[in-house]
Coordinates of C-alpha atoms and ligand atoms in Angstrom, one line a residue:
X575 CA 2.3 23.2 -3.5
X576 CA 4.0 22.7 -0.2
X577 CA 6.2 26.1 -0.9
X578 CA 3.2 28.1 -2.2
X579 CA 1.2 27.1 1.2
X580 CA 3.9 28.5 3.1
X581 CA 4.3 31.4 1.1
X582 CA 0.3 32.2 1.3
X583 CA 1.0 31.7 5.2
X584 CA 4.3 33.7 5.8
X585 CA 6.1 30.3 7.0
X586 CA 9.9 29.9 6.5
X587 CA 9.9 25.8 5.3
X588 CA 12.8 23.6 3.7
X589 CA 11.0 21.9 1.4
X590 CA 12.5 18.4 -0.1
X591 CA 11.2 16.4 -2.8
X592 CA 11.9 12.7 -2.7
X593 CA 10.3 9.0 -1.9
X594 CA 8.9 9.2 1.9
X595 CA 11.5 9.8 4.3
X596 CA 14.3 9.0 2.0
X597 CA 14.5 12.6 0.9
X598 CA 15.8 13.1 4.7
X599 CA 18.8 11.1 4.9
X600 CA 20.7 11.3 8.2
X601 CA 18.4 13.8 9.7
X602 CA 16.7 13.4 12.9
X603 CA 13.2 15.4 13.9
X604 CA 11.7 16.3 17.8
X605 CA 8.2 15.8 15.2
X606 CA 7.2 13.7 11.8
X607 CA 3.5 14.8 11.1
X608 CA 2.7 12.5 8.3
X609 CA -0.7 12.0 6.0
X610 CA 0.1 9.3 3.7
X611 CA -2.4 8.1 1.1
X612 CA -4.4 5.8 2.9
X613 CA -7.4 4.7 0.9
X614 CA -7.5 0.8 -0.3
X615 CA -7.4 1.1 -3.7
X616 CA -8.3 -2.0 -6.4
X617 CA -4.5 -3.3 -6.8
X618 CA -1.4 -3.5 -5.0
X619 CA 0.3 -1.2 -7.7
X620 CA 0.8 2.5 -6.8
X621 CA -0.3 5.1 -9.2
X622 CA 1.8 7.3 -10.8
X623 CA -1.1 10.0 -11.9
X624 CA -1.0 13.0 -9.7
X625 CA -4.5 13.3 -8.1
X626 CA -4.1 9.4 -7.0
X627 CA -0.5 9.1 -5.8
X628 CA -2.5 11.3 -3.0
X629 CA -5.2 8.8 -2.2
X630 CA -4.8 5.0 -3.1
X631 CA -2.1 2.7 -0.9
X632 CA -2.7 -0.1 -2.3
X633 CA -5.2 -3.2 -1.3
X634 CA -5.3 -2.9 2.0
X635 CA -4.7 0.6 2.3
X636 CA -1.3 0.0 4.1
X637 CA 1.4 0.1 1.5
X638 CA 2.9 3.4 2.4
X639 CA 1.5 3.7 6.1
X640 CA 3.8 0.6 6.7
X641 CA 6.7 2.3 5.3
X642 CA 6.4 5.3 7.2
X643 CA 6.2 3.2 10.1
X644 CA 9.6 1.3 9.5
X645 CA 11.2 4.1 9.2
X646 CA 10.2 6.7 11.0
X647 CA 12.8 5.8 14.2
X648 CA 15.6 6.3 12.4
X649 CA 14.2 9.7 11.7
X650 CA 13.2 10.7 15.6
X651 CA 14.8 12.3 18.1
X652 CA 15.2 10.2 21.0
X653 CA 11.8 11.6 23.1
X654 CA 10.0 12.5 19.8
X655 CA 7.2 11.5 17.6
X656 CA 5.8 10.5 14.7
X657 CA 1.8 11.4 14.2
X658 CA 0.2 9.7 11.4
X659 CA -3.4 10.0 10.1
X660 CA -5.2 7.1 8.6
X661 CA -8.6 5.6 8.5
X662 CA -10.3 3.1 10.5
X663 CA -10.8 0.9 7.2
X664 CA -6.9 0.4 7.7
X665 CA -6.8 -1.1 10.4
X666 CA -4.7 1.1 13.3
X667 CA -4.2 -1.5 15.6
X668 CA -1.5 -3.1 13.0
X669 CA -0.4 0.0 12.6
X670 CA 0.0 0.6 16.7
X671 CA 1.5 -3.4 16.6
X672 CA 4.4 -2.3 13.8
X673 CA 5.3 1.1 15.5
X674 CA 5.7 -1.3 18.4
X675 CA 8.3 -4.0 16.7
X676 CA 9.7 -0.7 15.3
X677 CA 11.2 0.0 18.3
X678 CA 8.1 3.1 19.0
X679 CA 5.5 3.3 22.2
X680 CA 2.2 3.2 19.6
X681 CA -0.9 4.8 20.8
X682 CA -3.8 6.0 19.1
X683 CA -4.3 9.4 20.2
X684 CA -7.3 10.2 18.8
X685 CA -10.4 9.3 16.8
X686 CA -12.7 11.1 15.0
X687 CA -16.4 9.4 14.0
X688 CA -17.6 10.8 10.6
X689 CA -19.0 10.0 7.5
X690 CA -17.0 8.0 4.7
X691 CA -14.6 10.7 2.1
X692 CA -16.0 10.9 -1.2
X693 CA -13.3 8.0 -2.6
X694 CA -13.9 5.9 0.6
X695 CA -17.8 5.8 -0.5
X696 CA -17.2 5.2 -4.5
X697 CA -15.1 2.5 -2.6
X698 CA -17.6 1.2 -0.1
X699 CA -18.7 -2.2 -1.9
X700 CA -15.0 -3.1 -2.9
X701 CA -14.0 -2.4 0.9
X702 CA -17.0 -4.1 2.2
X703 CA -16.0 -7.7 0.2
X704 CA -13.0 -7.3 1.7
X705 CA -14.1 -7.1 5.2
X706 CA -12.4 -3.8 5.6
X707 CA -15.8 -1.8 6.1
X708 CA -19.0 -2.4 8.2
X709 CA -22.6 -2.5 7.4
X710 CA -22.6 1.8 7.8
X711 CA -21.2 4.7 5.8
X712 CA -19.2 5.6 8.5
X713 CA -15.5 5.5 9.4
X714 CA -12.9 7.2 12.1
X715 CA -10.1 8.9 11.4
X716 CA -7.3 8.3 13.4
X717 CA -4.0 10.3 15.0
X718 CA -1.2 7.2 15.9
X719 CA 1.8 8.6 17.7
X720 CA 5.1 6.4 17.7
X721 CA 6.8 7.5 20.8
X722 CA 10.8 7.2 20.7
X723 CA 11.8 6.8 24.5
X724 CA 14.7 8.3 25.2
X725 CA 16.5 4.7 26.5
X726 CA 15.4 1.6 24.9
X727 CA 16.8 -1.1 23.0
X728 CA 17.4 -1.0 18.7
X729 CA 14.4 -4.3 18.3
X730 CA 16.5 -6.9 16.6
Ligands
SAM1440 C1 -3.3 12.4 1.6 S1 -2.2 13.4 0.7 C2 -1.7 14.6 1.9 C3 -1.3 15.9 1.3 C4 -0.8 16.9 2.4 N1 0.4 16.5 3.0 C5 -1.8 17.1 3.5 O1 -1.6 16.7 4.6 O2 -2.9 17.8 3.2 C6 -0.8 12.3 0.5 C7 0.4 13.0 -0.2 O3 1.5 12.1 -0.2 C8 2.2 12.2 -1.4 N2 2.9 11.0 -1.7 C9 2.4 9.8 -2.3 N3 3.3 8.9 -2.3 C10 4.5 9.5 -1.8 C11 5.8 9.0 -1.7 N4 6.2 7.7 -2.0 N5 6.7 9.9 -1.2 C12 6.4 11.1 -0.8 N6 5.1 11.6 -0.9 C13 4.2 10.8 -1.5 C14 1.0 12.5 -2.4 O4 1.5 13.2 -3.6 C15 0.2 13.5 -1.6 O5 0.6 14.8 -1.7

């Protein structure tokens, strides 16, 4: 999918196949754009069907936000930047808080208001018993950066 987007839009990509970052091994990036599957899903398990290894990260919404998070230093260039998308039903303050004992400045750098996705809504009374949703329909969606200063100590 990735190649034939880039074909449609005249864009010269390396495109690698492989678990999250893993498929990068050794290689170091000024920018990680990043739009994991975010939506809280019924069970901790990840799918393996091909529409839902795009949506569901598991319970809480987090399993492969986290990841991304853990690893994404290793991946930056000291002064670059990861920017991840999520929802507000997965809670981006952890997320800032992880980026942070990651050895990443976190900072949400921008929300959007809107109305809940279509999965988000077919979800709404699962993520409401959890405590993950509100009374309304409504959810942001979020931009986190992880900043990698250029000097700053490897977090123990
Ligand atoms: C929310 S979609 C985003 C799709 C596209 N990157 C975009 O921004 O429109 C999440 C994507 O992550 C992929 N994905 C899920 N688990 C993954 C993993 N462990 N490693 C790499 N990609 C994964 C899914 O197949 C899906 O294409």
């Amino acid at each position: 999918m990735t190649l034939v987007n880039a074909s449609l839009n005249r864009c010269a990509v390396s495109v690698r196949r492989g678990d999250l970052i893993d498929a990068l091994d050794g290689l170091r990036f000024d920018l990680i754009a990043c739009n994991p599957p975010y939506v809280p899903a019924a069970t901790d398990a990840l799918p393996r069907h091909r529409a839902t290894t795009a949506l569901d990260g598991g319970r809480d919404g987090r399993a492969l936000i986290d990841r991304v998070c853990v690893q994404a230093r290793a991946h930056l260039e000291p002064g670059g930047s990861l920017l991840l998308v999520h929802s507000s039903v997965c809670d981006p303050t952890r997320t800032v808080a992880l980026l942070g004992q990651c050895g990443l400045e976190g900072e949400v750098l921008r929300r959007v208001a809107g109305p809940l996705g279509p999965t988000m809504r077919e979800r709404a009374a699962m993520l409401r018993s959890r405590g993950l949703l509100g009374a309304g329909d409504r959810e942001e969606l979020v931009v986190v950066r992880g900043y990698r200063p250029h000097h700053a100590a490897v977090p123990a």
